[in-house]
JSON list of C-alpha atoms in Angstrom, two decimals:
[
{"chain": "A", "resi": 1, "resn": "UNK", "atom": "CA", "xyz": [331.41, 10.44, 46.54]},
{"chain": "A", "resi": 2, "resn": "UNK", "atom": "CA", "xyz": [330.82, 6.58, 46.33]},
{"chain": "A", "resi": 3, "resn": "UNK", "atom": "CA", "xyz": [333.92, 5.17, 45.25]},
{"chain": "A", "resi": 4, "resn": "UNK", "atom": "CA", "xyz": [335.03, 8.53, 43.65]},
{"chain": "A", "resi": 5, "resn": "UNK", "atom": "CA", "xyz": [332.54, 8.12, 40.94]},
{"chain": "A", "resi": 6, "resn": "UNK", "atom": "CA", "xyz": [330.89, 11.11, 40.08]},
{"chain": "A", "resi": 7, "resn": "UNK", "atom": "CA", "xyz": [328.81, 9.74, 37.84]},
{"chain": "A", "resi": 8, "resn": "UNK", "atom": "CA", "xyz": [326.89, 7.94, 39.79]},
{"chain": "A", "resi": 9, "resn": "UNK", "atom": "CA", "xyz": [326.05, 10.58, 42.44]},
{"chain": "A", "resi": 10, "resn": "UNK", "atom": "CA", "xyz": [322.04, 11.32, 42.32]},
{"chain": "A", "resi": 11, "resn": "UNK", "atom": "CA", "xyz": [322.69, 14.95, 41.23]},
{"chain": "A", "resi": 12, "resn": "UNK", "atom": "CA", "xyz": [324.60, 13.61, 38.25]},
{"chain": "A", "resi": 13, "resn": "UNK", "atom": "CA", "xyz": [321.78, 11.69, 37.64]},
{"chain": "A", "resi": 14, "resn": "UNK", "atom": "CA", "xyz": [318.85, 13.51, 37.94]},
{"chain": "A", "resi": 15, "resn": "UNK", "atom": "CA", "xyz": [320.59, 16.85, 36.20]},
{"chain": "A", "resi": 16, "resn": "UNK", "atom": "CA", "xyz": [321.49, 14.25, 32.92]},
{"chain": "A", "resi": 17, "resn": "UNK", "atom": "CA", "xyz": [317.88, 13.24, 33.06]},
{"chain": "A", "resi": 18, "resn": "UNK", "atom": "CA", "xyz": [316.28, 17.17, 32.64]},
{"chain": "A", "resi": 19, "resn": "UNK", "atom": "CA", "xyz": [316.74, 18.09, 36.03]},
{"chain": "A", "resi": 20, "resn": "UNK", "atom": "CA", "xyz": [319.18, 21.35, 35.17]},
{"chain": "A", "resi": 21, "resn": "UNK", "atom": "CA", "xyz": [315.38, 22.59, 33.63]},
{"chain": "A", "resi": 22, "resn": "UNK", "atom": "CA", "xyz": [314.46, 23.15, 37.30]},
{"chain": "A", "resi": 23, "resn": "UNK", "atom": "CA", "xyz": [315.63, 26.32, 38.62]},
{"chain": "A", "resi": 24, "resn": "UNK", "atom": "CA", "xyz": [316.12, 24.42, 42.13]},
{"chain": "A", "resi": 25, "resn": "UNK", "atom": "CA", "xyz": [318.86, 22.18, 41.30]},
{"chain": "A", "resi": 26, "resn": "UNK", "atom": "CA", "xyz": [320.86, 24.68, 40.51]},
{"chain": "A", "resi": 27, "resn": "UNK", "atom": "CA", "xyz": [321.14, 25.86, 44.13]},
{"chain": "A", "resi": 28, "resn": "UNK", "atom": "CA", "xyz": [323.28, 24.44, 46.82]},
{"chain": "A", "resi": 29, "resn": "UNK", "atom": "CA", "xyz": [321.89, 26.34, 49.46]},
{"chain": "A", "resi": 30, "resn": "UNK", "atom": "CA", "xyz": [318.76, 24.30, 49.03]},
{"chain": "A", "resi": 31, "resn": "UNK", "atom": "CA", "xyz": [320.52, 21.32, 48.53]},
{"chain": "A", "resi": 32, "resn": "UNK", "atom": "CA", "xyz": [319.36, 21.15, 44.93]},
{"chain": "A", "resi": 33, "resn": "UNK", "atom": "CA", "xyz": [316.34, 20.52, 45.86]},
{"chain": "A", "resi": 34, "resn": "UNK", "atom": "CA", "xyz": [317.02, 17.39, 47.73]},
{"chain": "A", "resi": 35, "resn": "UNK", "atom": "CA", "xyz": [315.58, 17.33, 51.34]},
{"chain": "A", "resi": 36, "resn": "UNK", "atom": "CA", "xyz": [315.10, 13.79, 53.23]},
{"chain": "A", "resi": 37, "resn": "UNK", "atom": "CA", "xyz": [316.06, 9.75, 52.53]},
{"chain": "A", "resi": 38, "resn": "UNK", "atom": "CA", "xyz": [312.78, 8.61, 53.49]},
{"chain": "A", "resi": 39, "resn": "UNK", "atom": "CA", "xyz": [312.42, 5.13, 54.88]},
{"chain": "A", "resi": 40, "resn": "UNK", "atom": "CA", "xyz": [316.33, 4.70, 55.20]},
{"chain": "A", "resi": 41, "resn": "UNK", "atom": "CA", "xyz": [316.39, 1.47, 57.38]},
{"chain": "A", "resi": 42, "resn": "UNK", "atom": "CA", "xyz": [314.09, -0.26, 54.32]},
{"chain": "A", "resi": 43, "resn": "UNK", "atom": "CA", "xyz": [313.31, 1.55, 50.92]},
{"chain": "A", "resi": 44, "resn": "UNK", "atom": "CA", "xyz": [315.71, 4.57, 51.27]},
{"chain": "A", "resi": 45, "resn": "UNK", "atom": "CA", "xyz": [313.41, 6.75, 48.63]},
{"chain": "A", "resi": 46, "resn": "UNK", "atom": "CA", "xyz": [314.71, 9.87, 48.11]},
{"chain": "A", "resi": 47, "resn": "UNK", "atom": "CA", "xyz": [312.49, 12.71, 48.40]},
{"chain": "A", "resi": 48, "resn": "UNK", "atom": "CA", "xyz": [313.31, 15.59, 45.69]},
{"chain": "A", "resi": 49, "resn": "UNK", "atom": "CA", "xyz": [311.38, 18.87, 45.06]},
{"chain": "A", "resi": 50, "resn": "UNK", "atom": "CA", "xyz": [311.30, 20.31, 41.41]},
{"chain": "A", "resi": 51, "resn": "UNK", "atom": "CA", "xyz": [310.19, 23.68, 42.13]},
{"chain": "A", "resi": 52, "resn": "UNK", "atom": "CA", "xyz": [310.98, 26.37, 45.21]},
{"chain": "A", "resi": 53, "resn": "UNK", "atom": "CA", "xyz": [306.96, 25.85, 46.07]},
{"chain": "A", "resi": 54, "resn": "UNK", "atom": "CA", "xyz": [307.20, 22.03, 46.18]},
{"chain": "A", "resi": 55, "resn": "UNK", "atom": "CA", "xyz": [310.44, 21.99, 48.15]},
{"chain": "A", "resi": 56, "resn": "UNK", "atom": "CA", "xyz": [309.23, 24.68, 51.34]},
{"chain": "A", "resi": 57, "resn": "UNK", "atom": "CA", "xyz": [305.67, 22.44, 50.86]},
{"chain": "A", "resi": 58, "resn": "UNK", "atom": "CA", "xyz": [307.55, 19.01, 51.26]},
{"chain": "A", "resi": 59, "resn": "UNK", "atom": "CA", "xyz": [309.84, 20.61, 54.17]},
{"chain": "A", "resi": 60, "resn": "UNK", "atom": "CA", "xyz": [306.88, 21.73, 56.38]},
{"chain": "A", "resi": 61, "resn": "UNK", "atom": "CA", "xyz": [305.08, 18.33, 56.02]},
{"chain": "A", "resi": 62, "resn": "UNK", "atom": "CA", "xyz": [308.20, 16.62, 57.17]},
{"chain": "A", "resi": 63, "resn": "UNK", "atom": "CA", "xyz": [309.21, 19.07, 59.90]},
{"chain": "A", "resi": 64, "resn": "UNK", "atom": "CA", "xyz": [305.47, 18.48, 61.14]},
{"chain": "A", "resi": 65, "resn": "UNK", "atom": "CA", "xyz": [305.40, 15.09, 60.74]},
{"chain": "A", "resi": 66, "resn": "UNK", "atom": "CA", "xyz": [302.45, 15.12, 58.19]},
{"chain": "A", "resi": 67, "resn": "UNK", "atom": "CA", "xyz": [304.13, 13.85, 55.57]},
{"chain": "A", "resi": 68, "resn": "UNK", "atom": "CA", "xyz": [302.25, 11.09, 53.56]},
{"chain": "A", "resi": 69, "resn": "UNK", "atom": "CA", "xyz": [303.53, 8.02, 51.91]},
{"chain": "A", "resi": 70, "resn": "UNK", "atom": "CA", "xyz": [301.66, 6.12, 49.67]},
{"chain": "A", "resi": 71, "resn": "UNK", "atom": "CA", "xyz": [303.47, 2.39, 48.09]},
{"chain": "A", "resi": 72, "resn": "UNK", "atom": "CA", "xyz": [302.21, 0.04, 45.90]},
{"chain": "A", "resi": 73, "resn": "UNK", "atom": "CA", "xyz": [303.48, -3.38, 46.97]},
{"chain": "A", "resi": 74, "resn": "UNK", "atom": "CA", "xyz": [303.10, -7.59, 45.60]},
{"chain": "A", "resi": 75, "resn": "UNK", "atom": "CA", "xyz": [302.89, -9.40, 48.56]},
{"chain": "A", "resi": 76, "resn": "UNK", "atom": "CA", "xyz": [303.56, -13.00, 48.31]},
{"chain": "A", "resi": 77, "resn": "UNK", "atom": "CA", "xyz": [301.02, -15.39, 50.56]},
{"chain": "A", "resi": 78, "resn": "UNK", "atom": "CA", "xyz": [297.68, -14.51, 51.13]},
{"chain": "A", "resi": 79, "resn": "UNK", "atom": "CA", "xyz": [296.44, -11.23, 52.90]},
{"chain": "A", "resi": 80, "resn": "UNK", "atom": "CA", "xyz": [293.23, -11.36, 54.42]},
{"chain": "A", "resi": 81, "resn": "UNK", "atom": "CA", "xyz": [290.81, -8.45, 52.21]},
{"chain": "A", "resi": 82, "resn": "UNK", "atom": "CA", "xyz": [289.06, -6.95, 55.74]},
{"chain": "A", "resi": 83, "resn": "UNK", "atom": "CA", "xyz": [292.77, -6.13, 57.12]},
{"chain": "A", "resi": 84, "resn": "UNK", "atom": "CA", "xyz": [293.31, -2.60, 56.83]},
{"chain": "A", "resi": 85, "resn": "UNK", "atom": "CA", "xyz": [296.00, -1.53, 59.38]},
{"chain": "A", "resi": 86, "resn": "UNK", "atom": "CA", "xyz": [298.95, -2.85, 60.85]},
{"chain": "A", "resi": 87, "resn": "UNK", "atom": "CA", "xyz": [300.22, -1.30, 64.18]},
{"chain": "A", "resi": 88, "resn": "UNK", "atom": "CA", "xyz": [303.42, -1.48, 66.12]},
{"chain": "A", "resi": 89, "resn": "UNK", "atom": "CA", "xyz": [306.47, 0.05, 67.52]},
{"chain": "A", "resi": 90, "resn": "UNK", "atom": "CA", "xyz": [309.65, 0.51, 65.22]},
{"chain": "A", "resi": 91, "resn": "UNK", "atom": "CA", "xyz": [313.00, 0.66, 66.29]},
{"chain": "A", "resi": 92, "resn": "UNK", "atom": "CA", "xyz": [315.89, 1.46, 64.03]},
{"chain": "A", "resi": 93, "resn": "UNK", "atom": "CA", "xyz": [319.74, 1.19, 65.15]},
{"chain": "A", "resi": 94, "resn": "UNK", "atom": "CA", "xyz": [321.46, 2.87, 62.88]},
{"chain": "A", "resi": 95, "resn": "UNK", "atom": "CA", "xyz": [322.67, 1.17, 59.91]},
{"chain": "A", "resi": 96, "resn": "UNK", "atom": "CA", "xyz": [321.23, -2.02, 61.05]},
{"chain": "A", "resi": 97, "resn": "UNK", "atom": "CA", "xyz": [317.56, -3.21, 59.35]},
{"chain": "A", "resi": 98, "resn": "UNK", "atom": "CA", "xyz": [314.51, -1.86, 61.26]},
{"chain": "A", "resi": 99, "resn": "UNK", "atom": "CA", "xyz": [312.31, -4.34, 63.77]},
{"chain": "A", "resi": 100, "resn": "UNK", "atom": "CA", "xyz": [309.21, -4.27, 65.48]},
{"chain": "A", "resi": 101, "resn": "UNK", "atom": "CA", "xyz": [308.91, -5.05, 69.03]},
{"chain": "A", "resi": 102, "resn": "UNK", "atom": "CA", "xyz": [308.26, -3.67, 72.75]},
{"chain": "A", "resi": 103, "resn": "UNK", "atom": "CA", "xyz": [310.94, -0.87, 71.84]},
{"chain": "A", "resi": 104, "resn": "UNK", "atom": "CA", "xyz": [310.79, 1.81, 69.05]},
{"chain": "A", "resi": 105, "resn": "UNK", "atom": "CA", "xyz": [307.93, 4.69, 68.23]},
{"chain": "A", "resi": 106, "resn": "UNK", "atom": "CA", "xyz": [304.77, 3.32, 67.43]},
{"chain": "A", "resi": 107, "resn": "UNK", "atom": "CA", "xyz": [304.04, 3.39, 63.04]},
{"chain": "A", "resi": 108, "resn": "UNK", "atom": "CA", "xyz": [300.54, 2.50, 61.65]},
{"chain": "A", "resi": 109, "resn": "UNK", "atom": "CA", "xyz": [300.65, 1.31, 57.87]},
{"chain": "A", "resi": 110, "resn": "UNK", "atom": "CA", "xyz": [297.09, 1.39, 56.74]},
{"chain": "A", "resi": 111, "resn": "UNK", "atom": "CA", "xyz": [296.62, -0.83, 53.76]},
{"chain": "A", "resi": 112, "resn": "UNK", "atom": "CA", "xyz": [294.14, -1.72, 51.18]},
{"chain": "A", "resi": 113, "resn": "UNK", "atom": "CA", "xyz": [294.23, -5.26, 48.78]},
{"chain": "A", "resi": 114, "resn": "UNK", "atom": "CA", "xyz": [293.02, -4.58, 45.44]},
{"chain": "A", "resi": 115, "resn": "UNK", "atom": "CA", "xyz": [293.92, -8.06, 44.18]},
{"chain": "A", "resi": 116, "resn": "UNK", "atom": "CA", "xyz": [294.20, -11.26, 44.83]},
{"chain": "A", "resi": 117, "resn": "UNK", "atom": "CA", "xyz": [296.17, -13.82, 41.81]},
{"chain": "A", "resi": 118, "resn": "UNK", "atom": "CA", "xyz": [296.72, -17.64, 41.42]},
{"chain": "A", "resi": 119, "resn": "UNK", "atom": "CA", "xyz": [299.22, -19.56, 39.73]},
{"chain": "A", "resi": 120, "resn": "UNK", "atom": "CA", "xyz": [299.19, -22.90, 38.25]},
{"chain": "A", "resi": 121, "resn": "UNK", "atom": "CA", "xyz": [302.09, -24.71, 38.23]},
{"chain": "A", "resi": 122, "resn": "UNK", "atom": "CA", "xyz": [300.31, -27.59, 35.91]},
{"chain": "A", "resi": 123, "resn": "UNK", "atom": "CA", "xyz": [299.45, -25.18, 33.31]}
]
């Protein structure tokens, strides 16, 4: 419990926002319907399952490794529109940030710019 405040746990919060309508978050032995921190070393999304279909779905994908992730991001600086993948090995120590290098699994992030915007600092 984070600084034995139990009101901001994520079960407090998700059952004061509806979540005690789902039948899974009533049950511990399927960790309310909780199953992975996705991304720890950057994002840390939580992945959460509001039905008993969506959470045995969600848990294959990521036992398999099939599990898709799809982020909107604003990048600052300019990305070129023909790039469409970025390759390279991760490593992650830990509790330390994760870096690319010669060490790590290999991760491909395929990507897609929608938009490009300017700014004016006259106007």
């Amino acid at each position: 419990v984070f600084d034995q405040n139990l009101p901001l746990q994520l079960l407090a919060f998700t059952r004061a926002r509806g979540a005690d309508a789902w039948p899974i978050a009533q049950d511990a032995s399927r960790s309310f319907g909780f199953l992975h921190r996705l991304d720890a070393p950057s994002s840390g999304l939580v992945l959460a399952a509001k039905s008993f279909q969506a959470y045995y779905d969600l848990q294959v994908q990521l036992t398999a490794g099939k599990l898709v992730r799809d982020y909107v991001v604003l990048c600052h600086g300019w990305m070129p529109p023909p790039r469409q993948e970025v390759r390279a090995l991760i490593h992650w120590w830990g509790d330390s940030p994760s870096m690319s290098g010669s060490l790590g699994k290999p991760s491909t992030t395929t990507l897609k710019t929608v938009a490009h915007s300017a700014w004016n600092h006259g106007s």
